[in-house]
Amino acid sequence: MVMTEPTESAYTKSASWLKTQERSNMHMLRIMSWISLRLGRKVARSVLHLIALYFVLFAPASRRASLGYLPRALGRPATWIDLYRHFFCFASTIHDRIYLINRRYDLFDIDIQGKQHIHPLIDAGEGVLLMGAHLGSFEVMRAIGRQLPGLRVAMVMHADNAQKINTMLAAINPEASMDVIPLGHIDSMLQVQERLQDGMLVGMLSDRTLGNEPMAQVNLLGATAALPTGPFRMAALLRRPVVFMVGLYMGGNRYQVHFETLADFSVTPRGEREQAVQMAVARYTELLNRYTRLAPYNWFNFFDYWQSVPASLNQKEPTT
């Protein structure tokens, strides 16, 4: 693995999701909130098919991104049916957020795997970092608190997105505000540390760059991609255990939540911190490869993920 500083143009390209996908995500959530809360779940589910079809036909940038990703995860050329299933899976998880926010957990069948990796850490009450990706639904964490007593979660996210998310949550359910730690503030690290000291789980989605940060070249689904190393360096500085979490949408009302041990920086000597970060990035990549292949339609990075690799990284040997 090679850690390097990308060029300015690479930052601009790799952080383009800030202006594209998050906007469409929020727009879809607004539409589905209105339909779901006024017309009911059965009617809303039928509308999802129209939304997925719309994206297939009239969202060329997202369609190209999907067609660039699907063959890598499926191991074969993608068909129009695959494309449709990809957008339908995305629409379904956005739609289900509405009911999860309103605590309608009875509507879902949630299978939790890997409890042995998270239970002892929650019981210890010393705080844990949860690292996920734009893969499946992180919102399903709201529902699994019934099966994991003592679960309290705060989310670390980009400041603009944090404001949008809490605005939308308040519009859907005023009592459903999320404990959000915005990135980019002087006291962001301090806020994360305070939540951890209070015994909370602090979650972050670690597969996208915000721009001006170091990147690691990795082998994701057989091709070179770049992952930000900031989340892993923060975990190392905070000396905390890190657990990978993914909530995969399996169709209908079914979700499959997986917890996997990612790293434990609480026992890492200072002199070995850099090596431990590299190992954590490699482990994270391994888990992304595994779960994107397990549930390929759950990948929700609708931009050219692989082409965002900085040119300066392309000459390096990728890690697996």
PDB file of C-alpha atoms in Angstrom:
ATOM      1  CA  MET A   1       0.000   0.000   0.000  1.00  0.00           C
ATOM      2  CA  VAL A   2       1.180   3.514  -0.756  1.00  0.00           C
ATOM      3  CA  MET A   3      -0.024   6.641   1.040  1.00  0.00           C
ATOM      4  CA  THR A   4       0.316   9.792  -1.036  1.00  0.00           C
ATOM      5  CA  GLU A   5      -1.116  13.272  -1.403  1.00  0.00           C
ATOM      6  CA  PRO A   6      -3.397  13.586  -4.475  1.00  0.00           C
ATOM      7  CA  THR A   7      -3.296  16.527  -6.848  1.00  0.00           C
ATOM      8  CA  GLU A   8      -5.808  19.389  -6.585  1.00  0.00           C
ATOM      9  CA  SER A   9      -7.645  18.205  -9.709  1.00  0.00           C
ATOM     10  CA  ALA A  10      -7.924  14.739  -8.203  1.00  0.00           C
ATOM     11  CA  TYR A  11      -9.476  16.185  -5.049  1.00  0.00           C
ATOM     12  CA  THR A  12     -12.034  18.077  -7.092  1.00  0.00           C
ATOM     13  CA  LYS A  13     -12.964  14.999  -9.065  1.00  0.00           C
ATOM     14  CA  SER A  14     -13.056  12.537  -6.151  1.00  0.00           C
ATOM     15  CA  ALA A  15     -15.146  14.896  -4.011  1.00  0.00           C
ATOM     16  CA  SER A  16     -17.679  15.597  -6.777  1.00  0.00           C
ATOM     17  CA  TRP A  17     -20.255  13.474  -4.940  1.00  0.00           C
ATOM     18  CA  LEU A  18     -20.775  16.414  -2.569  1.00  0.00           C
ATOM     19  CA  LYS A  19     -22.563  18.336  -5.308  1.00  0.00           C
ATOM     20  CA  THR A  20     -24.297  15.443  -7.047  1.00  0.00           C
ATOM     21  CA  GLN A  21     -25.356  12.297  -5.253  1.00  0.00           C
ATOM     22  CA  GLU A  22     -26.200  13.790  -1.866  1.00  0.00           C
ATOM     23  CA  ARG A  23     -28.514  16.282  -3.522  1.00  0.00           C
ATOM     24  CA  SER A  24     -30.407  13.552  -5.370  1.00  0.00           C
ATOM     25  CA  ASN A  25     -30.539  11.465  -2.201  1.00  0.00           C
ATOM     26  CA  MET A  26     -32.261  14.271  -0.291  1.00  0.00           C
ATOM     27  CA  HIS A  27     -34.577  15.036  -3.204  1.00  0.00           C
ATOM     28  CA  MET A  28     -35.686  11.408  -3.349  1.00  0.00           C
ATOM     29  CA  LEU A  29     -36.208  11.339   0.419  1.00  0.00           C
ATOM     30  CA  ARG A  30     -38.482  14.390   0.232  1.00  0.00           C
ATOM     31  CA  ILE A  31     -40.604  12.807  -2.505  1.00  0.00           C
ATOM     32  CA  MET A  32     -40.882   9.464  -0.726  1.00  0.00           C
ATOM     33  CA  SER A  33     -41.632  11.092   2.635  1.00  0.00           C
ATOM     34  CA  TRP A  34     -44.623  12.877   1.186  1.00  0.00           C
ATOM     35  CA  ILE A  35     -45.950   9.742  -0.541  1.00  0.00           C
ATOM     36  CA  SER A  36     -45.298   7.386   2.371  1.00  0.00           C
ATOM     37  CA  LEU A  37     -46.769   9.501   5.159  1.00  0.00           C
ATOM     38  CA  ARG A  38     -49.861  10.468   3.174  1.00  0.00           C
ATOM     39  CA  LEU A  39     -50.628   7.439   1.026  1.00  0.00           C
ATOM     40  CA  GLY A  40     -49.255   4.560   3.130  1.00  0.00           C
ATOM     41  CA  ARG A  41     -46.490   2.000   2.711  1.00  0.00           C
ATOM     42  CA  LYS A  42     -48.252  -0.239   0.193  1.00  0.00           C
ATOM     43  CA  VAL A  43     -48.859   2.595  -2.247  1.00  0.00           C
ATOM     44  CA  ALA A  44     -45.390   4.026  -1.636  1.00  0.00           C
ATOM     45  CA  ARG A  45     -43.719   0.702  -2.403  1.00  0.00           C
ATOM     46  CA  SER A  46     -45.426   0.610  -5.783  1.00  0.00           C
ATOM     47  CA  VAL A  47     -44.125   4.099  -6.559  1.00  0.00           C
ATOM     48  CA  LEU A  48     -40.561   2.878  -6.011  1.00  0.00           C
ATOM     49  CA  HIS A  49     -40.738   0.980  -9.293  1.00  0.00           C
ATOM     50  CA  LEU A  50     -41.498   4.208 -11.150  1.00  0.00           C
ATOM     51  CA  ILE A  51     -38.652   6.002  -9.384  1.00  0.00           C
ATOM     52  CA  ALA A  52     -36.199   3.237 -10.287  1.00  0.00           C
ATOM     53  CA  LEU A  53     -37.391   3.291 -13.895  1.00  0.00           C
ATOM     54  CA  TYR A  54     -37.003   7.068 -14.007  1.00  0.00           C
ATOM     55  CA  PHE A  55     -33.363   6.809 -12.915  1.00  0.00           C
ATOM     56  CA  VAL A  56     -32.686   4.096 -15.475  1.00  0.00           C
ATOM     57  CA  LEU A  57     -34.117   6.204 -18.307  1.00  0.00           C
ATOM     58  CA  PHE A  58     -33.418   9.811 -17.349  1.00  0.00           C
ATOM     59  CA  ALA A  59     -30.357   9.934 -15.062  1.00  0.00           C
ATOM     60  CA  PRO A  60     -27.440   9.361 -17.475  1.00  0.00           C
ATOM     61  CA  ALA A  61     -24.646  10.189 -15.016  1.00  0.00           C
ATOM     62  CA  SER A  62     -25.999   7.805 -12.375  1.00  0.00           C
ATOM     63  CA  ARG A  63     -26.687   5.202 -15.046  1.00  0.00           C
ATOM     64  CA  ARG A  64     -23.093   5.368 -16.310  1.00  0.00           C
ATOM     65  CA  ALA A  65     -21.779   5.056 -12.760  1.00  0.00           C
ATOM     66  CA  SER A  66     -23.990   2.028 -12.138  1.00  0.00           C
ATOM     67  CA  LEU A  67     -22.881   0.371 -15.373  1.00  0.00           C
ATOM     68  CA  GLY A  68     -19.275   1.062 -14.403  1.00  0.00           C
ATOM     69  CA  TYR A  69     -19.717  -0.610 -11.028  1.00  0.00           C
ATOM     70  CA  LEU A  70     -22.088  -3.554 -11.591  1.00  0.00           C
ATOM     71  CA  PRO A  71     -19.855  -5.723 -13.831  1.00  0.00           C
ATOM     72  CA  ARG A  72     -17.100  -5.509 -11.212  1.00  0.00           C
ATOM     73  CA  ALA A  73     -19.393  -6.752  -8.421  1.00  0.00           C
ATOM     74  CA  LEU A  74     -21.399  -9.235 -10.487  1.00  0.00           C
ATOM     75  CA  GLY A  75     -18.435 -10.716 -12.349  1.00  0.00           C
ATOM     76  CA  ARG A  76     -20.301 -10.461 -15.656  1.00  0.00           C
ATOM     77  CA  PRO A  77     -21.703  -7.775 -17.972  1.00  0.00           C
ATOM     78  CA  ALA A  78     -24.606  -5.868 -16.450  1.00  0.00           C
ATOM     79  CA  THR A  79     -28.047  -6.044 -18.043  1.00  0.00           C
ATOM     80  CA  TRP A  80     -30.870  -3.502 -17.998  1.00  0.00           C
ATOM     81  CA  ILE A  81     -32.513  -5.673 -15.321  1.00  0.00           C
ATOM     82  CA  ASP A  82     -29.389  -5.373 -13.179  1.00  0.00           C
ATOM     83  CA  LEU A  83     -29.425  -1.624 -13.657  1.00  0.00           C
ATOM     84  CA  TYR A  84     -33.076  -1.453 -12.640  1.00  0.00           C
ATOM     85  CA  ARG A  85     -32.474  -3.640  -9.567  1.00  0.00           C
ATOM     86  CA  HIS A  86     -29.613  -1.385  -8.504  1.00  0.00           C
ATOM     87  CA  PHE A  87     -31.775   1.753  -8.550  1.00  0.00           C
ATOM     88  CA  PHE A  88     -34.717  -0.064  -6.984  1.00  0.00           C
ATOM     89  CA  CYS A  89     -32.518  -1.211  -4.082  1.00  0.00           C
ATOM     90  CA  PHE A  90     -31.368   2.369  -3.558  1.00  0.00           C
ATOM     91  CA  ALA A  91     -34.926   3.707  -3.659  1.00  0.00           C
ATOM     92  CA  SER A  92     -36.058   1.012  -1.212  1.00  0.00           C
ATOM     93  CA  THR A  93     -33.475   1.894   1.431  1.00  0.00           C
ATOM     94  CA  ILE A  94     -34.275   5.605   1.114  1.00  0.00           C
ATOM     95  CA  HIS A  95     -37.974   4.811   1.469  1.00  0.00           C
ATOM     96  CA  ASP A  96     -37.409   2.594   4.513  1.00  0.00           C
ATOM     97  CA  ARG A  97     -35.622   5.438   6.294  1.00  0.00           C
ATOM     98  CA  ILE A  98     -38.981   7.138   6.689  1.00  0.00           C
ATOM     99  CA  TYR A  99     -40.412   4.243   8.707  1.00  0.00           C
ATOM    100  CA  LEU A 100     -37.218   3.679  10.684  1.00  0.00           C
ATOM    101  CA  ILE A 101     -37.170   7.359  11.644  1.00  0.00           C
ATOM    102  CA  ASN A 102     -40.783   7.002  12.810  1.00  0.00           C
ATOM    103  CA  ARG A 103     -39.839   3.905  14.865  1.00  0.00           C
ATOM    104  CA  ARG A 104     -41.972   1.506  12.798  1.00  0.00           C
ATOM    105  CA  TYR A 105     -39.504  -1.264  13.510  1.00  0.00           C
ATOM    106  CA  ASP A 106     -42.325  -3.810  13.424  1.00  0.00           C
ATOM    107  CA  LEU A 107     -42.375  -3.488   9.644  1.00  0.00           C
ATOM    108  CA  PHE A 108     -38.930  -5.012   9.222  1.00  0.00           C
ATOM    109  CA  ASP A 109     -37.261  -8.394   9.540  1.00  0.00           C
ATOM    110  CA  ILE A 110     -33.685  -7.636  10.636  1.00  0.00           C
ATOM    111  CA  ASP A 111     -31.083 -10.383  10.952  1.00  0.00           C
ATOM    112  CA  ILE A 112     -28.012  -9.346  12.965  1.00  0.00           C
ATOM    113  CA  GLN A 113     -24.771 -11.242  12.394  1.00  0.00           C
ATOM    114  CA  GLY A 114     -21.494 -10.782  14.239  1.00  0.00           C
ATOM    115  CA  LYS A 115     -22.989  -9.707  17.587  1.00  0.00           C
ATOM    116  CA  GLN A 116     -19.968 -11.259  19.300  1.00  0.00           C
ATOM    117  CA  HIS A 117     -17.796  -8.529  17.782  1.00  0.00           C
ATOM    118  CA  ILE A 118     -19.832  -5.621  19.165  1.00  0.00           C
ATOM    119  CA  HIS A 119     -21.536  -6.889  22.354  1.00  0.00           C
ATOM    120  CA  PRO A 120     -18.409  -6.993  24.580  1.00  0.00           C
ATOM    121  CA  LEU A 121     -17.388  -3.519  23.438  1.00  0.00           C
ATOM    122  CA  ILE A 122     -20.816  -2.072  24.223  1.00  0.00           C
ATOM    123  CA  ASP A 123     -20.824  -3.804  27.611  1.00  0.00           C
ATOM    124  CA  ALA A 124     -17.387  -2.348  28.418  1.00  0.00           C
ATOM    125  CA  GLY A 125     -18.866   1.137  27.959  1.00  0.00           C
ATOM    126  CA  GLU A 126     -15.625   2.630  26.703  1.00  0.00           C
ATOM    127  CA  GLY A 127     -16.819   3.839  23.309  1.00  0.00           C
ATOM    128  CA  VAL A 128     -16.408   2.257  19.875  1.00  0.00           C
ATOM    129  CA  LEU A 129     -15.873   3.629  16.390  1.00  0.00           C
ATOM    130  CA  LEU A 130     -18.195   2.126  13.764  1.00  0.00           C
ATOM    131  CA  MET A 131     -16.974   2.360  10.184  1.00  0.00           C
ATOM    132  CA  GLY A 132     -19.394   1.779   7.360  1.00  0.00           C
ATOM    133  CA  ALA A 133     -19.685   2.735   3.702  1.00  0.00           C
ATOM    134  CA  HIS A 134     -22.316   3.900   1.254  1.00  0.00           C
ATOM    135  CA  LEU A 135     -23.321   0.258   1.089  1.00  0.00           C
ATOM    136  CA  GLY A 136     -26.820  -0.655   2.234  1.00  0.00           C
ATOM    137  CA  SER A 137     -28.473   1.304   5.052  1.00  0.00           C
ATOM    138  CA  PHE A 138     -26.794   2.781   8.114  1.00  0.00           C
ATOM    139  CA  GLU A 139     -30.209   4.021   9.250  1.00  0.00           C
ATOM    140  CA  VAL A 140     -31.153   0.452  10.189  1.00  0.00           C
ATOM    141  CA  MET A 141     -28.990   0.983  13.287  1.00  0.00           C
ATOM    142  CA  ARG A 142     -32.057   2.681  14.771  1.00  0.00           C
ATOM    143  CA  ALA A 143     -33.943  -0.614  14.741  1.00  0.00           C
ATOM    144  CA  ILE A 144     -31.290  -2.962  16.089  1.00  0.00           C
ATOM    145  CA  GLY A 145     -31.136  -1.111  19.403  1.00  0.00           C
ATOM    146  CA  ARG A 146     -33.989  -3.379  20.474  1.00  0.00           C
ATOM    147  CA  GLN A 147     -31.677  -6.388  20.175  1.00  0.00           C
ATOM    148  CA  LEU A 148     -28.541  -4.639  21.460  1.00  0.00           C
ATOM    149  CA  PRO A 149     -29.449  -2.984  24.800  1.00  0.00           C
ATOM    150  CA  GLY A 150     -27.421   0.082  25.651  1.00  0.00           C
ATOM    151  CA  LEU A 151     -26.782   1.000  22.039  1.00  0.00           C
ATOM    152  CA  ARG A 152     -26.306   4.757  21.551  1.00  0.00           C
ATOM    153  CA  VAL A 153     -24.962   6.053  18.255  1.00  0.00           C
ATOM    154  CA  ALA A 154     -23.613   9.396  17.047  1.00  0.00           C
ATOM    155  CA  MET A 155     -22.726  10.030  13.390  1.00  0.00           C
ATOM    156  CA  VAL A 156     -19.740  11.899  11.978  1.00  0.00           C
ATOM    157  CA  MET A 157     -20.466  13.516   8.622  1.00  0.00           C
ATOM    158  CA  HIS A 158     -19.762  16.469   6.376  1.00  0.00           C
ATOM    159  CA  ALA A 159     -21.160  19.655   7.892  1.00  0.00           C
ATOM    160  CA  ASP A 160     -23.483  20.479   4.977  1.00  0.00           C
ATOM    161  CA  ASN A 161     -24.871  16.952   4.902  1.00  0.00           C
ATOM    162  CA  ALA A 162     -25.324  16.960   8.677  1.00  0.00           C
ATOM    163  CA  GLN A 163     -27.511  20.054   8.411  1.00  0.00           C
ATOM    164  CA  LYS A 164     -29.536  18.579   5.547  1.00  0.00           C
ATOM    165  CA  ILE A 165     -30.039  15.259   7.323  1.00  0.00           C
ATOM    166  CA  ASN A 166     -31.243  16.808  10.579  1.00  0.00           C
ATOM    167  CA  THR A 167     -33.515  19.202   8.691  1.00  0.00           C
ATOM    168  CA  MET A 168     -35.086  16.267   6.881  1.00  0.00           C
ATOM    169  CA  LEU A 169     -35.378  14.175  10.061  1.00  0.00           C
ATOM    170  CA  ALA A 170     -37.128  17.045  11.815  1.00  0.00           C
ATOM    171  CA  ALA A 171     -39.567  17.366   8.909  1.00  0.00           C
ATOM    172  CA  ILE A 172     -40.415  13.653   9.065  1.00  0.00           C
ATOM    173  CA  ASN A 173     -40.420  13.290  12.852  1.00  0.00           C
ATOM    174  CA  PRO A 174     -39.479  16.184  15.184  1.00  0.00           C
ATOM    175  CA  GLU A 175     -38.475  13.668  17.866  1.00  0.00           C
ATOM    176  CA  ALA A 176     -36.065  11.794  15.592  1.00  0.00           C
ATOM    177  CA  SER A 177     -33.115  14.195  15.520  1.00  0.00           C
ATOM    178  CA  MET A 178     -29.788  12.448  15.173  1.00  0.00           C
ATOM    179  CA  ASP A 179     -26.694  13.101  17.277  1.00  0.00           C
ATOM    180  CA  VAL A 180     -24.464  14.397  14.479  1.00  0.00           C
ATOM    181  CA  ILE A 181     -20.845  15.547  14.713  1.00  0.00           C
ATOM    182  CA  PRO A 182     -20.052  17.786  11.731  1.00  0.00           C
ATOM    183  CA  LEU A 183     -16.625  17.428  10.134  1.00  0.00           C
ATOM    184  CA  GLY A 184     -14.483  20.444   9.364  1.00  0.00           C
ATOM    185  CA  HIS A 185     -14.980  22.253  12.676  1.00  0.00           C
ATOM    186  CA  ILE A 186     -12.138  23.082  15.050  1.00  0.00           C
ATOM    187  CA  ASP A 187     -13.716  20.988  17.797  1.00  0.00           C
ATOM    188  CA  SER A 188     -14.825  18.024  15.642  1.00  0.00           C
ATOM    189  CA  MET A 189     -12.186  15.678  17.073  1.00  0.00           C
ATOM    190  CA  LEU A 190     -13.002  16.836  20.606  1.00  0.00           C
ATOM    191  CA  GLN A 191     -16.702  16.094  20.049  1.00  0.00           C
ATOM    192  CA  VAL A 192     -15.881  12.595  18.808  1.00  0.00           C
ATOM    193  CA  GLN A 193     -13.683  12.003  21.846  1.00  0.00           C
ATOM    194  CA  GLU A 194     -16.395  13.214  24.217  1.00  0.00           C
ATOM    195  CA  ARG A 195     -18.986  10.845  22.727  1.00  0.00           C
ATOM    196  CA  LEU A 196     -16.569   7.936  22.978  1.00  0.00           C
ATOM    197  CA  GLN A 197     -15.743   8.752  26.590  1.00  0.00           C
ATOM    198  CA  ASP A 198     -19.475   8.727  27.255  1.00  0.00           C
ATOM    199  CA  GLY A 199     -19.565   5.124  26.026  1.00  0.00           C
ATOM    200  CA  MET A 200     -21.297   5.830  22.716  1.00  0.00           C
ATOM    201  CA  LEU A 201     -20.794   4.239  19.315  1.00  0.00           C
ATOM    202  CA  VAL A 202     -19.544   6.844  16.852  1.00  0.00           C
ATOM    203  CA  GLY A 203     -20.271   5.960  13.248  1.00  0.00           C
ATOM    204  CA  MET A 204     -18.814   7.256  10.015  1.00  0.00           C
ATOM    205  CA  LEU A 205     -18.973   6.279   6.348  1.00  0.00           C
ATOM    206  CA  SER A 206     -15.346   6.001   5.323  1.00  0.00           C
ATOM    207  CA  ASP A 207     -15.457   5.315   1.577  1.00  0.00           C
ATOM    208  CA  ARG A 208     -15.595   8.905   0.263  1.00  0.00           C
ATOM    209  CA  THR A 209     -13.113  11.745   0.369  1.00  0.00           C
ATOM    210  CA  LEU A 210     -14.096  15.292   1.260  1.00  0.00           C
ATOM    211  CA  GLY A 211     -11.221  16.633  -0.842  1.00  0.00           C
ATOM    212  CA  ASN A 212      -8.005  17.815   0.776  1.00  0.00           C
ATOM    213  CA  GLU A 213      -6.795  14.681   2.547  1.00  0.00           C
ATOM    214  CA  PRO A 214      -4.321  11.804   2.054  1.00  0.00           C
ATOM    215  CA  MET A 215      -5.529   8.802   0.078  1.00  0.00           C
ATOM    216  CA  ALA A 216      -4.568   5.138  -0.086  1.00  0.00           C
ATOM    217  CA  GLN A 217      -4.549   3.176  -3.315  1.00  0.00           C
ATOM    218  CA  VAL A 218      -6.446  -0.102  -2.974  1.00  0.00           C
ATOM    219  CA  ASN A 219      -7.657  -2.951  -5.147  1.00  0.00           C
ATOM    220  CA  LEU A 220     -11.443  -2.746  -5.013  1.00  0.00           C
ATOM    221  CA  LEU A 221     -13.381  -5.294  -7.079  1.00  0.00           C
ATOM    222  CA  GLY A 222     -10.359  -5.978  -9.239  1.00  0.00           C
ATOM    223  CA  ALA A 223      -9.495  -2.387 -10.138  1.00  0.00           C
ATOM    224  CA  THR A 224      -7.582   0.497  -8.599  1.00  0.00           C
ATOM    225  CA  ALA A 225      -9.541   2.826  -6.333  1.00  0.00           C
ATOM    226  CA  ALA A 226      -8.559   5.436  -3.752  1.00  0.00           C
ATOM    227  CA  LEU A 227      -9.777   5.490  -0.158  1.00  0.00           C
ATOM    228  CA  PRO A 228      -9.340   8.366   2.305  1.00  0.00           C
ATOM    229  CA  THR A 229      -7.100   7.494   5.238  1.00  0.00           C
ATOM    230  CA  GLY A 230      -8.385  10.260   7.516  1.00  0.00           C
ATOM    231  CA  PRO A 231     -10.989   8.142   9.364  1.00  0.00           C
ATOM    232  CA  PHE A 232      -8.400   5.471  10.162  1.00  0.00           C
ATOM    233  CA  ARG A 233      -5.829   8.022  11.312  1.00  0.00           C
ATOM    234  CA  MET A 234      -8.446   9.598  13.572  1.00  0.00           C
ATOM    235  CA  ALA A 235      -9.222   6.181  15.083  1.00  0.00           C
ATOM    236  CA  ALA A 236      -5.515   5.625  15.686  1.00  0.00           C
ATOM    237  CA  LEU A 237      -5.118   9.019  17.376  1.00  0.00           C
ATOM    238  CA  LEU A 238      -8.134   8.341  19.583  1.00  0.00           C
ATOM    239  CA  ARG A 239      -6.782   4.844  20.416  1.00  0.00           C
ATOM    240  CA  ARG A 240     -10.136   3.121  20.055  1.00  0.00           C
ATOM    241  CA  PRO A 241     -11.404  -0.229  18.782  1.00  0.00           C
ATOM    242  CA  VAL A 242     -13.016  -0.027  15.346  1.00  0.00           C
ATOM    243  CA  VAL A 243     -15.868  -2.241  14.122  1.00  0.00           C
ATOM    244  CA  PHE A 244     -17.063  -2.456  10.522  1.00  0.00           C
ATOM    245  CA  MET A 245     -20.850  -2.305  10.177  1.00  0.00           C
ATOM    246  CA  VAL A 246     -23.050  -2.778   7.136  1.00  0.00           C
ATOM    247  CA  GLY A 247     -26.852  -3.053   6.895  1.00  0.00           C
ATOM    248  CA  LEU A 248     -27.651  -4.832   3.636  1.00  0.00           C
ATOM    249  CA  TYR A 249     -31.092  -4.604   2.060  1.00  0.00           C
ATOM    250  CA  MET A 250     -32.097  -8.139   1.062  1.00  0.00           C
ATOM    251  CA  GLY A 251     -35.462  -7.405  -0.559  1.00  0.00           C
ATOM    252  CA  GLY A 252     -39.002  -6.954   0.729  1.00  0.00           C
ATOM    253  CA  ASN A 253     -38.777  -5.913   4.370  1.00  0.00           C
ATOM    254  CA  ARG A 254     -35.585  -7.877   5.072  1.00  0.00           C
ATOM    255  CA  TYR A 255     -32.246  -6.457   6.213  1.00  0.00           C
ATOM    256  CA  GLN A 256     -29.058  -8.266   7.163  1.00  0.00           C
ATOM    257  CA  VAL A 257     -26.749  -6.383   9.535  1.00  0.00           C
ATOM    258  CA  HIS A 258     -23.126  -7.479   9.797  1.00  0.00           C
ATOM    259  CA  PHE A 259     -20.548  -6.477  12.402  1.00  0.00           C
ATOM    260  CA  GLU A 260     -16.883  -7.308  11.738  1.00  0.00           C
ATOM    261  CA  THR A 261     -13.763  -6.518  13.744  1.00  0.00           C
ATOM    262  CA  LEU A 262     -11.764  -3.949  11.781  1.00  0.00           C
ATOM    263  CA  ALA A 263      -8.943  -2.774  14.065  1.00  0.00           C
ATOM    264  CA  ASP A 264      -8.093  -2.143  17.697  1.00  0.00           C
ATOM    265  CA  PHE A 265      -5.933   0.936  18.052  1.00  0.00           C
ATOM    266  CA  SER A 266      -6.275   0.936  21.837  1.00  0.00           C
ATOM    267  CA  VAL A 267      -3.283  -1.420  22.053  1.00  0.00           C
ATOM    268  CA  THR A 268      -1.193   0.058  19.219  1.00  0.00           C
ATOM    269  CA  PRO A 269       2.162   1.584  20.284  1.00  0.00           C
ATOM    270  CA  ARG A 270       2.844   5.053  18.873  1.00  0.00           C
ATOM    271  CA  GLY A 271       5.747   3.819  16.752  1.00  0.00           C
ATOM    272  CA  GLU A 272       3.545   1.231  15.033  1.00  0.00           C
ATOM    273  CA  ARG A 273       0.609   3.552  14.353  1.00  0.00           C
ATOM    274  CA  GLU A 274       1.320   4.100  10.639  1.00  0.00           C
ATOM    275  CA  GLN A 275       1.594   0.376   9.964  1.00  0.00           C
ATOM    276  CA  ALA A 276      -1.635  -0.224  11.914  1.00  0.00           C
ATOM    277  CA  VAL A 277      -3.441   2.401   9.800  1.00  0.00           C
ATOM    278  CA  GLN A 278      -2.306   0.694   6.608  1.00  0.00           C
ATOM    279  CA  MET A 279      -3.483  -2.676   7.931  1.00  0.00           C
ATOM    280  CA  ALA A 280      -6.866  -1.156   8.850  1.00  0.00           C
ATOM    281  CA  VAL A 281      -7.287   0.286   5.338  1.00  0.00           C
ATOM    282  CA  ALA A 282      -6.430  -3.127   3.867  1.00  0.00           C
ATOM    283  CA  ARG A 283      -8.958  -4.832   6.171  1.00  0.00           C
ATOM    284  CA  TYR A 284     -11.622  -2.259   5.287  1.00  0.00           C
ATOM    285  CA  THR A 285     -10.975  -2.887   1.577  1.00  0.00           C
ATOM    286  CA  GLU A 286     -11.245  -6.635   2.122  1.00  0.00           C
ATOM    287  CA  LEU A 287     -14.653  -6.173   3.772  1.00  0.00           C
ATOM    288  CA  LEU A 288     -15.881  -3.857   1.010  1.00  0.00           C
ATOM    289  CA  ASN A 289     -14.915  -6.474  -1.553  1.00  0.00           C
ATOM    290  CA  ARG A 290     -16.709  -9.202   0.383  1.00  0.00           C
ATOM    291  CA  TYR A 291     -19.983  -7.398   1.020  1.00  0.00           C
ATOM    292  CA  THR A 292     -20.326  -5.710  -2.365  1.00  0.00           C
ATOM    293  CA  ARG A 293     -20.132  -9.160  -3.923  1.00  0.00           C
ATOM    294  CA  LEU A 294     -22.554 -10.575  -1.345  1.00  0.00           C
ATOM    295  CA  ALA A 295     -25.161  -7.862  -2.037  1.00  0.00           C
ATOM    296  CA  PRO A 296     -24.058  -6.102  -5.247  1.00  0.00           C
ATOM    297  CA  TYR A 297     -27.141  -3.896  -5.652  1.00  0.00           C
ATOM    298  CA  ASN A 298     -26.468  -2.232  -2.270  1.00  0.00           C
ATOM    299  CA  TRP A 299     -23.591  -0.049  -3.525  1.00  0.00           C
ATOM    300  CA  PHE A 300     -24.792   3.563  -3.464  1.00  0.00           C
ATOM    301  CA  ASN A 301     -21.805   5.505  -4.785  1.00  0.00           C
ATOM    302  CA  PHE A 302     -23.434   6.789  -7.961  1.00  0.00           C
ATOM    303  CA  PHE A 303     -20.362   8.473  -9.404  1.00  0.00           C
ATOM    304  CA  ASP A 304     -17.287   7.146 -11.188  1.00  0.00           C
ATOM    305  CA  TYR A 305     -15.626   5.711  -8.117  1.00  0.00           C
ATOM    306  CA  TRP A 306     -12.627   4.160  -9.856  1.00  0.00           C
ATOM    307  CA  GLN A 307     -11.841   7.071 -12.182  1.00  0.00           C
ATOM    308  CA  SER A 308     -11.508   9.330  -9.135  1.00  0.00           C
ATOM    309  CA  VAL A 309      -8.087   7.738  -8.438  1.00  0.00           C
ATOM    310  CA  PRO A 310      -5.440  10.479  -8.543  1.00  0.00           C
ATOM    311  CA  ALA A 311      -3.067  10.158 -11.487  1.00  0.00           C
ATOM    312  CA  SER A 312      -0.118  10.132  -9.085  1.00  0.00           C
ATOM    313  CA  LEU A 313      -1.431   6.878  -7.612  1.00  0.00           C
ATOM    314  CA  ASN A 314      -1.897   5.005 -10.858  1.00  0.00           C
ATOM    315  CA  GLN A 315       1.764   4.062 -11.085  1.00  0.00           C
ATOM    316  CA  LYS A 316       1.752   2.429  -7.648  1.00  0.00           C
ATOM    317  CA  GLU A 317       1.089  -1.150  -6.665  1.00  0.00           C
ATOM    318  CA  PRO A 318      -2.435  -1.455  -5.238  1.00  0.00           C
ATOM    319  CA  THR A 319      -3.107  -3.287  -2.003  1.00  0.00           C
ATOM    320  CA  THR A 320      -5.646  -6.088  -1.821  1.00  0.00           C
TER     321      THR A 320
END
